[in-house]
Amino acid sequence: MENQLSVSPQLLEQLYEFSTVKNYSSGELILDENASIRSIPIVTKGSIKVMRTEEDGREILLYYIKAGESCVMSFLGGLHGETSKVKAEVEEDAEILFLPTDKVTSLIKTNPDWLDYIFKMYHKRFEELLDMINELSFRKVDDRLINLLQKKSELTGSKIITATHEQLANELGTARVVVSRILKTFEEDHKLKLGRNRIELL
């Protein structure tokens, strides 16, 4: 059993014992908004993106969940019997452990390592959400777009990003025409090379 999670071998063993392991392909939906939360996803391979839909129907990317991480938005919702406030979609092919919410509670009581893991996840997500607020408030769309492309490149370890202009626009909470215009400018500035549903960072 490979330990992709920064937890003790004992906790890792318990997580695999209590969880259901599922594999997903890129683009598949893991959790939808307003859905009941019966288990907490823990990513062991690949990555997923967590999105929020605004009142006008636009979506915006909140953060990515990479291998070894979990979705803290699910923790509180699951523990309090609430529905999901976000949706989670597979960014790159993923293996995910689904830990039932009752086991989340019992592990908190019996294993200090699990509580430490949860606090670390909360701290990481809180910082990422602060960064998101800062980007939305103070950074221009072109800066946010290049930052998003770099994040995607880091996730996959590749300079080639497979995504449509519409998908990128959704993640940034802006219009497709805006993204297309900025990408064209970036290409003219030799920052990237555009292809069909693919972008190569230079």
mmCIF file with all atom_site columns, C-alpha atoms in Angstrom:
data_model
loop_
_atom_site.group_PDB
_atom_site.id
_atom_site.type_symbol
_atom_site.label_atom_id
_atom_site.label_alt_id
_atom_site.label_comp_id
_atom_site.label_asym_id
_atom_site.label_entity_id
_atom_site.label_seq_id
_atom_site.pdbx_PDB_ins_code
_atom_site.Cartn_x
_atom_site.Cartn_y
_atom_site.Cartn_z
_atom_site.occupancy
_atom_site.B_iso_or_equiv
_atom_site.pdbx_formal_charge
_atom_site.auth_seq_id
_atom_site.auth_comp_id
_atom_site.auth_asym_id
_atom_site.auth_atom_id
_atom_site.pdbx_PDB_model_num
ATOM 1   C CA . MET A 1 1   ? 0.000   0.000  0.000   1.00 0.00 ? 1   MET A CA 1
ATOM 2   C CA . GLU A 1 2   ? 1.737   3.180  -1.177  1.00 0.00 ? 2   GLU A CA 1
ATOM 3   C CA . ASN A 1 3   ? 1.435   6.084  1.252   1.00 0.00 ? 3   ASN A CA 1
ATOM 4   C CA . GLN A 1 4   ? 0.550   9.166  -0.810  1.00 0.00 ? 4   GLN A CA 1
ATOM 5   C CA . LEU A 1 5   ? -0.971  10.749 2.315   1.00 0.00 ? 5   LEU A CA 1
ATOM 6   C CA . SER A 1 6   ? 1.237   12.457 4.898   1.00 0.00 ? 6   SER A CA 1
ATOM 7   C CA . VAL A 1 7   ? -0.202  10.366 7.716   1.00 0.00 ? 7   VAL A CA 1
ATOM 8   C CA . SER A 1 8   ? 0.981   7.528  9.931   1.00 0.00 ? 8   SER A CA 1
ATOM 9   C CA . PRO A 1 9   ? 0.906   3.958  8.566   1.00 0.00 ? 9   PRO A CA 1
ATOM 10  C CA . GLN A 1 10  ? -1.720  3.114  11.214  1.00 0.00 ? 10  GLN A CA 1
ATOM 11  C CA . LEU A 1 11  ? -4.066  5.892  10.068  1.00 0.00 ? 11  LEU A CA 1
ATOM 12  C CA . LEU A 1 12  ? -3.475  5.038  6.411   1.00 0.00 ? 12  LEU A CA 1
ATOM 13  C CA . GLU A 1 13  ? -4.453  1.445  7.107   1.00 0.00 ? 13  GLU A CA 1
ATOM 14  C CA . GLN A 1 14  ? -7.652  2.585  8.860   1.00 0.00 ? 14  GLN A CA 1
ATOM 15  C CA . LEU A 1 15  ? -8.565  4.940  6.004   1.00 0.00 ? 15  LEU A CA 1
ATOM 16  C CA . TYR A 1 16  ? -8.299  2.126  3.447   1.00 0.00 ? 16  TYR A CA 1
ATOM 17  C CA . GLU A 1 17  ? -10.178 -0.230 5.765   1.00 0.00 ? 17  GLU A CA 1
ATOM 18  C CA . PHE A 1 18  ? -13.121 2.140  6.293   1.00 0.00 ? 18  PHE A CA 1
ATOM 19  C CA . SER A 1 19  ? -13.252 3.724  2.823   1.00 0.00 ? 19  SER A CA 1
ATOM 20  C CA . THR A 1 20  ? -14.528 2.731  -0.596  1.00 0.00 ? 20  THR A CA 1
ATOM 21  C CA . VAL A 1 21  ? -11.883 3.140  -3.320  1.00 0.00 ? 21  VAL A CA 1
ATOM 22  C CA . LYS A 1 22  ? -13.060 4.403  -6.727  1.00 0.00 ? 22  LYS A CA 1
ATOM 23  C CA . ASN A 1 23  ? -11.291 5.415  -9.933  1.00 0.00 ? 23  ASN A CA 1
ATOM 24  C CA . TYR A 1 24  ? -12.420 8.293  -12.136 1.00 0.00 ? 24  TYR A CA 1
ATOM 25  C CA . SER A 1 25  ? -11.513 9.741  -15.527 1.00 0.00 ? 25  SER A CA 1
ATOM 26  C CA . SER A 1 26  ? -10.867 13.405 -16.289 1.00 0.00 ? 26  SER A CA 1
ATOM 27  C CA . GLY A 1 27  ? -14.086 15.412 -16.545 1.00 0.00 ? 27  GLY A CA 1
ATOM 28  C CA . GLU A 1 28  ? -16.206 13.129 -14.333 1.00 0.00 ? 28  GLU A CA 1
ATOM 29  C CA . LEU A 1 29  ? -18.286 14.747 -11.598 1.00 0.00 ? 29  LEU A CA 1
ATOM 30  C CA . ILE A 1 30  ? -17.517 13.578 -8.044  1.00 0.00 ? 30  ILE A CA 1
ATOM 31  C CA . LEU A 1 31  ? -19.886 15.818 -6.103  1.00 0.00 ? 31  LEU A CA 1
ATOM 32  C CA . ASP A 1 32  ? -22.559 18.245 -7.264  1.00 0.00 ? 32  ASP A CA 1
ATOM 33  C CA . GLU A 1 33  ? -23.947 21.330 -5.564  1.00 0.00 ? 33  GLU A CA 1
ATOM 34  C CA . ASN A 1 34  ? -26.918 20.659 -3.247  1.00 0.00 ? 34  ASN A CA 1
ATOM 35  C CA . ALA A 1 35  ? -26.140 16.918 -3.172  1.00 0.00 ? 35  ALA A CA 1
ATOM 36  C CA . SER A 1 36  ? -26.221 15.066 0.149   1.00 0.00 ? 36  SER A CA 1
ATOM 37  C CA . ILE A 1 37  ? -22.767 14.436 1.623   1.00 0.00 ? 37  ILE A CA 1
ATOM 38  C CA . ARG A 1 38  ? -22.509 10.858 2.868   1.00 0.00 ? 38  ARG A CA 1
ATOM 39  C CA . SER A 1 39  ? -18.739 10.456 2.597   1.00 0.00 ? 39  SER A CA 1
ATOM 40  C CA . ILE A 1 40  ? -15.575 12.542 2.466   1.00 0.00 ? 40  ILE A CA 1
ATOM 41  C CA . PRO A 1 41  ? -13.366 12.252 -0.654  1.00 0.00 ? 41  PRO A CA 1
ATOM 42  C CA . ILE A 1 42  ? -9.629  11.786 -0.121  1.00 0.00 ? 42  ILE A CA 1
ATOM 43  C CA . VAL A 1 43  ? -7.570  11.910 -3.320  1.00 0.00 ? 43  VAL A CA 1
ATOM 44  C CA . THR A 1 44  ? -4.775  9.334  -3.516  1.00 0.00 ? 44  THR A CA 1
ATOM 45  C CA . LYS A 1 45  ? -3.889  9.751  -7.209  1.00 0.00 ? 45  LYS A CA 1
ATOM 46  C CA . GLY A 1 46  ? -4.598  12.481 -9.781  1.00 0.00 ? 46  GLY A CA 1
ATOM 47  C CA . SER A 1 47  ? -6.429  15.711 -8.909  1.00 0.00 ? 47  SER A CA 1
ATOM 48  C CA . ILE A 1 48  ? -9.900  17.259 -8.769  1.00 0.00 ? 48  ILE A CA 1
ATOM 49  C CA . LYS A 1 49  ? -11.096 20.843 -8.991  1.00 0.00 ? 49  LYS A CA 1
ATOM 50  C CA . VAL A 1 50  ? -13.655 22.390 -6.665  1.00 0.00 ? 50  VAL A CA 1
ATOM 51  C CA . MET A 1 51  ? -16.058 24.904 -8.236  1.00 0.00 ? 51  MET A CA 1
ATOM 52  C CA . ARG A 1 52  ? -18.827 27.202 -7.057  1.00 0.00 ? 52  ARG A CA 1
ATOM 53  C CA . THR A 1 53  ? -21.768 28.371 -9.200  1.00 0.00 ? 53  THR A CA 1
ATOM 54  C CA . GLU A 1 54  ? -22.794 32.012 -8.854  1.00 0.00 ? 54  GLU A CA 1
ATOM 55  C CA . GLU A 1 55  ? -26.409 33.230 -8.932  1.00 0.00 ? 55  GLU A CA 1
ATOM 56  C CA . ASP A 1 56  ? -26.066 34.268 -12.588 1.00 0.00 ? 56  ASP A CA 1
ATOM 57  C CA . GLY A 1 57  ? -25.025 30.715 -13.524 1.00 0.00 ? 57  GLY A CA 1
ATOM 58  C CA . ARG A 1 58  ? -21.315 31.449 -13.889 1.00 0.00 ? 58  ARG A CA 1
ATOM 59  C CA . GLU A 1 59  ? -18.885 29.009 -12.305 1.00 0.00 ? 59  GLU A CA 1
ATOM 60  C CA . ILE A 1 60  ? -15.642 29.888 -10.589 1.00 0.00 ? 60  ILE A CA 1
ATOM 61  C CA . LEU A 1 61  ? -12.720 27.732 -9.528  1.00 0.00 ? 61  LEU A CA 1
ATOM 62  C CA . LEU A 1 62  ? -12.095 27.739 -5.761  1.00 0.00 ? 62  LEU A CA 1
ATOM 63  C CA . TYR A 1 63  ? -9.128  25.373 -5.488  1.00 0.00 ? 63  TYR A CA 1
ATOM 64  C CA . TYR A 1 64  ? -7.575  22.101 -6.635  1.00 0.00 ? 64  TYR A CA 1
ATOM 65  C CA . ILE A 1 65  ? -7.341  18.949 -4.530  1.00 0.00 ? 65  ILE A CA 1
ATOM 66  C CA . LYS A 1 66  ? -4.168  17.007 -5.272  1.00 0.00 ? 66  LYS A CA 1
ATOM 67  C CA . ALA A 1 67  ? -3.021  13.514 -4.316  1.00 0.00 ? 67  ALA A CA 1
ATOM 68  C CA . GLY A 1 68  ? -2.813  13.213 -0.532  1.00 0.00 ? 68  GLY A CA 1
ATOM 69  C CA . GLU A 1 69  ? -5.428  15.919 0.049   1.00 0.00 ? 69  GLU A CA 1
ATOM 70  C CA . SER A 1 70  ? -9.129  16.082 0.846   1.00 0.00 ? 70  SER A CA 1
ATOM 71  C CA . CYS A 1 71  ? -12.057 18.483 0.359   1.00 0.00 ? 71  CYS A CA 1
ATOM 72  C CA . VAL A 1 72  ? -12.585 20.379 3.607   1.00 0.00 ? 72  VAL A CA 1
ATOM 73  C CA . MET A 1 73  ? -15.861 21.791 2.281   1.00 0.00 ? 73  MET A CA 1
ATOM 74  C CA . SER A 1 74  ? -17.166 18.239 2.592   1.00 0.00 ? 74  SER A CA 1
ATOM 75  C CA . PHE A 1 75  ? -16.011 17.779 6.177   1.00 0.00 ? 75  PHE A CA 1
ATOM 76  C CA . LEU A 1 76  ? -18.332 20.252 7.885   1.00 0.00 ? 76  LEU A CA 1
ATOM 77  C CA . GLY A 1 77  ? -21.204 19.638 5.491   1.00 0.00 ? 77  GLY A CA 1
ATOM 78  C CA . GLY A 1 78  ? -20.991 15.902 6.061   1.00 0.00 ? 78  GLY A CA 1
ATOM 79  C CA . LEU A 1 79  ? -20.648 16.160 9.821   1.00 0.00 ? 79  LEU A CA 1
ATOM 80  C CA . HIS A 1 80  ? -23.662 18.487 10.113  1.00 0.00 ? 80  HIS A CA 1
ATOM 81  C CA . GLY A 1 81  ? -25.864 16.675 7.614   1.00 0.00 ? 81  GLY A CA 1
ATOM 82  C CA . GLU A 1 82  ? -25.852 19.602 5.181   1.00 0.00 ? 82  GLU A CA 1
ATOM 83  C CA . THR A 1 83  ? -25.883 19.474 1.391   1.00 0.00 ? 83  THR A CA 1
ATOM 84  C CA . SER A 1 84  ? -22.833 20.397 -0.668  1.00 0.00 ? 84  SER A CA 1
ATOM 85  C CA . LYS A 1 85  ? -22.166 24.084 -1.361  1.00 0.00 ? 85  LYS A CA 1
ATOM 86  C CA . VAL A 1 86  ? -19.677 23.234 -4.125  1.00 0.00 ? 86  VAL A CA 1
ATOM 87  C CA . LYS A 1 87  ? -19.149 20.802 -6.962  1.00 0.00 ? 87  LYS A CA 1
ATOM 88  C CA . ALA A 1 88  ? -16.053 18.689 -7.483  1.00 0.00 ? 88  ALA A CA 1
ATOM 89  C CA . GLU A 1 89  ? -14.894 17.507 -10.908 1.00 0.00 ? 89  GLU A CA 1
ATOM 90  C CA . VAL A 1 90  ? -11.906 15.336 -11.871 1.00 0.00 ? 90  VAL A CA 1
ATOM 91  C CA . GLU A 1 91  ? -9.099  17.402 -13.388 1.00 0.00 ? 91  GLU A CA 1
ATOM 92  C CA . GLU A 1 92  ? -6.800  14.463 -14.184 1.00 0.00 ? 92  GLU A CA 1
ATOM 93  C CA . ASP A 1 93  ? -7.567  10.742 -13.829 1.00 0.00 ? 93  ASP A CA 1
ATOM 94  C CA . ALA A 1 94  ? -7.948  10.069 -10.129 1.00 0.00 ? 94  ALA A CA 1
ATOM 95  C CA . GLU A 1 95  ? -8.185  7.395  -7.450  1.00 0.00 ? 95  GLU A CA 1
ATOM 96  C CA . ILE A 1 96  ? -10.321 8.536  -4.528  1.00 0.00 ? 96  ILE A CA 1
ATOM 97  C CA . LEU A 1 97  ? -11.065 7.111  -1.098  1.00 0.00 ? 97  LEU A CA 1
ATOM 98  C CA . PHE A 1 98  ? -14.599 7.824  0.096   1.00 0.00 ? 98  PHE A CA 1
ATOM 99  C CA . LEU A 1 99  ? -14.657 7.809  3.895   1.00 0.00 ? 99  LEU A CA 1
ATOM 100 C CA . PRO A 1 100 ? -18.203 7.570  5.356   1.00 0.00 ? 100 PRO A CA 1
ATOM 101 C CA . THR A 1 101 ? -19.104 10.566 7.551   1.00 0.00 ? 101 THR A CA 1
ATOM 102 C CA . ASP A 1 102 ? -19.681 8.393  10.639  1.00 0.00 ? 102 ASP A CA 1
ATOM 103 C CA . LYS A 1 103 ? -16.106 7.105  10.331  1.00 0.00 ? 103 LYS A CA 1
ATOM 104 C CA . VAL A 1 104 ? -14.860 10.708 10.042  1.00 0.00 ? 104 VAL A CA 1
ATOM 105 C CA . THR A 1 105 ? -16.294 11.373 13.510  1.00 0.00 ? 105 THR A CA 1
ATOM 106 C CA . SER A 1 106 ? -15.045 8.150  15.100  1.00 0.00 ? 106 SER A CA 1
ATOM 107 C CA . LEU A 1 107 ? -11.509 8.695  13.770  1.00 0.00 ? 107 LEU A CA 1
ATOM 108 C CA . ILE A 1 108 ? -11.456 12.210 15.261  1.00 0.00 ? 108 ILE A CA 1
ATOM 109 C CA . LYS A 1 109 ? -12.141 10.647 18.661  1.00 0.00 ? 109 LYS A CA 1
ATOM 110 C CA . THR A 1 110 ? -9.656  7.789  18.366  1.00 0.00 ? 110 THR A CA 1
ATOM 111 C CA . ASN A 1 111 ? -6.764  9.015  16.221  1.00 0.00 ? 111 ASN A CA 1
ATOM 112 C CA . PRO A 1 112 ? -4.950  12.356 16.854  1.00 0.00 ? 112 PRO A CA 1
ATOM 113 C CA . ASP A 1 113 ? -3.201  12.016 13.466  1.00 0.00 ? 113 ASP A CA 1
ATOM 114 C CA . TRP A 1 114 ? -6.562  12.276 11.710  1.00 0.00 ? 114 TRP A CA 1
ATOM 115 C CA . LEU A 1 115 ? -7.465  15.496 13.538  1.00 0.00 ? 115 LEU A CA 1
ATOM 116 C CA . ASP A 1 116 ? -4.025  16.899 12.688  1.00 0.00 ? 116 ASP A CA 1
ATOM 117 C CA . TYR A 1 117 ? -4.590  15.999 9.009   1.00 0.00 ? 117 TYR A CA 1
ATOM 118 C CA . ILE A 1 118 ? -7.973  17.789 9.014   1.00 0.00 ? 118 ILE A CA 1
ATOM 119 C CA . PHE A 1 119 ? -6.489  20.954 10.552  1.00 0.00 ? 119 PHE A CA 1
ATOM 120 C CA . LYS A 1 120 ? -3.686  20.965 7.972   1.00 0.00 ? 120 LYS A CA 1
ATOM 121 C CA . MET A 1 121 ? -6.270  20.709 5.174   1.00 0.00 ? 121 MET A CA 1
ATOM 122 C CA . TYR A 1 122 ? -8.308  23.557 6.639   1.00 0.00 ? 122 TYR A CA 1
ATOM 123 C CA . HIS A 1 123 ? -5.217  25.736 6.914   1.00 0.00 ? 123 HIS A CA 1
ATOM 124 C CA . LYS A 1 124 ? -4.200  25.025 3.307   1.00 0.00 ? 124 LYS A CA 1
ATOM 125 C CA . ARG A 1 125 ? -7.687  25.663 1.897   1.00 0.00 ? 125 ARG A CA 1
ATOM 126 C CA . PHE A 1 126 ? -8.123  28.836 3.948   1.00 0.00 ? 126 PHE A CA 1
ATOM 127 C CA . GLU A 1 127 ? -4.920  30.256 2.473   1.00 0.00 ? 127 GLU A CA 1
ATOM 128 C CA . GLU A 1 128 ? -5.994  29.251 -1.041  1.00 0.00 ? 128 GLU A CA 1
ATOM 129 C CA . LEU A 1 129 ? -9.397  30.905 -0.622  1.00 0.00 ? 129 LEU A CA 1
ATOM 130 C CA . LEU A 1 130 ? -7.691  34.084 0.632   1.00 0.00 ? 130 LEU A CA 1
ATOM 131 C CA . ASP A 1 131 ? -5.532  33.993 -2.502  1.00 0.00 ? 131 ASP A CA 1
ATOM 132 C CA . MET A 1 132 ? -8.682  33.574 -4.591  1.00 0.00 ? 132 MET A CA 1
ATOM 133 C CA . ILE A 1 133 ? -10.345 36.585 -2.936  1.00 0.00 ? 133 ILE A CA 1
ATOM 134 C CA . ASN A 1 134 ? -7.177  38.597 -3.541  1.00 0.00 ? 134 ASN A CA 1
ATOM 135 C CA . GLU A 1 135 ? -7.108  37.575 -7.222  1.00 0.00 ? 135 GLU A CA 1
ATOM 136 C CA . LEU A 1 136 ? -10.769 38.427 -7.772  1.00 0.00 ? 136 LEU A CA 1
ATOM 137 C CA . SER A 1 137 ? -10.404 41.775 -6.018  1.00 0.00 ? 137 SER A CA 1
ATOM 138 C CA . PHE A 1 138 ? -7.072  43.039 -7.241  1.00 0.00 ? 138 PHE A CA 1
ATOM 139 C CA . ARG A 1 139 ? -5.754  41.081 -10.218 1.00 0.00 ? 139 ARG A CA 1
ATOM 140 C CA . LYS A 1 140 ? -6.715  41.542 -13.849 1.00 0.00 ? 140 LYS A CA 1
ATOM 141 C CA . VAL A 1 141 ? -8.209  38.656 -15.815 1.00 0.00 ? 141 VAL A CA 1
ATOM 142 C CA . ASP A 1 142 ? -5.061  38.192 -17.911 1.00 0.00 ? 142 ASP A CA 1
ATOM 143 C CA . ASP A 1 143 ? -2.959  37.750 -14.742 1.00 0.00 ? 143 ASP A CA 1
ATOM 144 C CA . ARG A 1 144 ? -5.502  35.301 -13.335 1.00 0.00 ? 144 ARG A CA 1
ATOM 145 C CA . LEU A 1 145 ? -5.554  33.344 -16.608 1.00 0.00 ? 145 LEU A CA 1
ATOM 146 C CA . ILE A 1 146 ? -1.792  32.888 -16.831 1.00 0.00 ? 146 ILE A CA 1
ATOM 147 C CA . ASN A 1 147 ? -1.761  31.914 -13.142 1.00 0.00 ? 147 ASN A CA 1
ATOM 148 C CA . LEU A 1 148 ? -4.458  29.287 -13.805 1.00 0.00 ? 148 LEU A CA 1
ATOM 149 C CA . LEU A 1 149 ? -2.519  27.854 -16.753 1.00 0.00 ? 149 LEU A CA 1
ATOM 150 C CA . GLN A 1 150 ? 0.636   27.611 -14.628 1.00 0.00 ? 150 GLN A CA 1
ATOM 151 C CA . LYS A 1 151 ? -1.303  25.807 -11.873 1.00 0.00 ? 151 LYS A CA 1
ATOM 152 C CA . LYS A 1 152 ? -2.670  23.310 -14.384 1.00 0.00 ? 152 LYS A CA 1
ATOM 153 C CA . SER A 1 153 ? 0.831   22.778 -15.763 1.00 0.00 ? 153 SER A CA 1
ATOM 154 C CA . GLU A 1 154 ? 2.202   22.131 -12.254 1.00 0.00 ? 154 GLU A CA 1
ATOM 155 C CA . LEU A 1 155 ? -0.601  19.648 -11.513 1.00 0.00 ? 155 LEU A CA 1
ATOM 156 C CA . THR A 1 156 ? 0.165   17.478 -14.543 1.00 0.00 ? 156 THR A CA 1
ATOM 157 C CA . GLY A 1 157 ? 3.899   18.153 -14.782 1.00 0.00 ? 157 GLY A CA 1
ATOM 158 C CA . SER A 1 158 ? 3.416   19.075 -18.441 1.00 0.00 ? 158 SER A CA 1
ATOM 159 C CA . LYS A 1 159 ? 3.680   22.304 -20.435 1.00 0.00 ? 159 LYS A CA 1
ATOM 160 C CA . ILE A 1 160 ? 0.734   21.103 -22.551 1.00 0.00 ? 160 ILE A CA 1
ATOM 161 C CA . ILE A 1 161 ? -2.697  21.869 -21.092 1.00 0.00 ? 161 ILE A CA 1
ATOM 162 C CA . THR A 1 162 ? -5.809  20.202 -22.480 1.00 0.00 ? 162 THR A CA 1
ATOM 163 C CA . ALA A 1 163 ? -8.757  22.552 -22.021 1.00 0.00 ? 163 ALA A CA 1
ATOM 164 C CA . THR A 1 164 ? -11.261 24.528 -24.076 1.00 0.00 ? 164 THR A CA 1
ATOM 165 C CA . HIS A 1 165 ? -11.553 28.300 -23.869 1.00 0.00 ? 165 HIS A CA 1
ATOM 166 C CA . GLU A 1 166 ? -15.044 27.741 -22.427 1.00 0.00 ? 166 GLU A CA 1
ATOM 167 C CA . GLN A 1 167 ? -13.675 25.569 -19.604 1.00 0.00 ? 167 GLN A CA 1
ATOM 168 C CA . LEU A 1 168 ? -11.030 28.144 -18.711 1.00 0.00 ? 168 LEU A CA 1
ATOM 169 C CA . ALA A 1 169 ? -13.631 30.910 -18.770 1.00 0.00 ? 169 ALA A CA 1
ATOM 170 C CA . ASN A 1 170 ? -15.862 28.909 -16.409 1.00 0.00 ? 170 ASN A CA 1
ATOM 171 C CA . GLU A 1 171 ? -13.022 28.366 -13.963 1.00 0.00 ? 171 GLU A CA 1
ATOM 172 C CA . LEU A 1 172 ? -12.213 32.074 -13.965 1.00 0.00 ? 172 LEU A CA 1
ATOM 173 C CA . GLY A 1 173 ? -15.847 33.174 -13.791 1.00 0.00 ? 173 GLY A CA 1
ATOM 174 C CA . THR A 1 174 ? -15.599 35.226 -16.980 1.00 0.00 ? 174 THR A CA 1
ATOM 175 C CA . ALA A 1 175 ? -16.778 35.076 -20.608 1.00 0.00 ? 175 ALA A CA 1
ATOM 176 C CA . ARG A 1 176 ? -15.270 32.746 -23.233 1.00 0.00 ? 176 ARG A CA 1
ATOM 177 C CA . VAL A 1 177 ? -14.681 35.647 -25.632 1.00 0.00 ? 177 VAL A CA 1
ATOM 178 C CA . VAL A 1 178 ? -12.535 37.369 -22.985 1.00 0.00 ? 178 VAL A CA 1
ATOM 179 C CA . VAL A 1 179 ? -10.387 34.261 -22.492 1.00 0.00 ? 179 VAL A CA 1
ATOM 180 C CA . SER A 1 180 ? -9.998  33.736 -26.267 1.00 0.00 ? 180 SER A CA 1
ATOM 181 C CA . ARG A 1 181 ? -8.877  37.339 -26.738 1.00 0.00 ? 181 ARG A CA 1
ATOM 182 C CA . ILE A 1 182 ? -6.311  37.150 -23.939 1.00 0.00 ? 182 ILE A CA 1
ATOM 183 C CA . LEU A 1 183 ? -4.958  33.786 -25.133 1.00 0.00 ? 183 LEU A CA 1
ATOM 184 C CA . LYS A 1 184 ? -4.493  35.222 -28.618 1.00 0.00 ? 184 LYS A CA 1
ATOM 185 C CA . THR A 1 185 ? -2.533  38.127 -27.111 1.00 0.00 ? 185 THR A CA 1
ATOM 186 C CA . PHE A 1 186 ? -0.391  35.704 -25.087 1.00 0.00 ? 186 PHE A CA 1
ATOM 187 C CA . GLU A 1 187 ? 0.325   33.732 -28.289 1.00 0.00 ? 187 GLU A CA 1
ATOM 188 C CA . GLU A 1 188 ? 1.365   36.910 -30.107 1.00 0.00 ? 188 GLU A CA 1
ATOM 189 C CA . ASP A 1 189 ? 3.666   37.682 -27.160 1.00 0.00 ? 189 ASP A CA 1
ATOM 190 C CA . HIS A 1 190 ? 5.180   34.155 -27.509 1.00 0.00 ? 190 HIS A CA 1
ATOM 191 C CA . LYS A 1 191 ? 4.057   33.124 -24.007 1.00 0.00 ? 191 LYS A CA 1
ATOM 192 C CA . LEU A 1 192 ? 2.168   30.109 -25.327 1.00 0.00 ? 192 LEU A CA 1
ATOM 193 C CA . LYS A 1 193 ? 1.092   28.258 -28.451 1.00 0.00 ? 193 LYS A CA 1
ATOM 194 C CA . LEU A 1 194 ? -2.572  27.554 -29.174 1.00 0.00 ? 194 LEU A CA 1
ATOM 195 C CA . GLY A 1 195 ? -3.954  24.342 -30.688 1.00 0.00 ? 195 GLY A CA 1
ATOM 196 C CA . ARG A 1 196 ? -7.335  22.610 -30.836 1.00 0.00 ? 196 ARG A CA 1
ATOM 197 C CA . ASN A 1 197 ? -8.454  22.269 -27.195 1.00 0.00 ? 197 ASN A CA 1
ATOM 198 C CA . ARG A 1 198 ? -4.802  22.466 -26.130 1.00 0.00 ? 198 ARG A CA 1
ATOM 199 C CA . ILE A 1 199 ? -2.399  25.136 -24.963 1.00 0.00 ? 199 ILE A CA 1
ATOM 200 C CA . GLU A 1 200 ? 1.371   24.782 -24.819 1.00 0.00 ? 200 GLU A CA 1
ATOM 201 C CA . LEU A 1 201 ? 3.232   27.070 -22.429 1.00 0.00 ? 201 LEU A CA 1
ATOM 202 C CA . LEU A 1 202 ? 6.511   28.348 -23.861 1.00 0.00 ? 202 LEU A CA 1
#
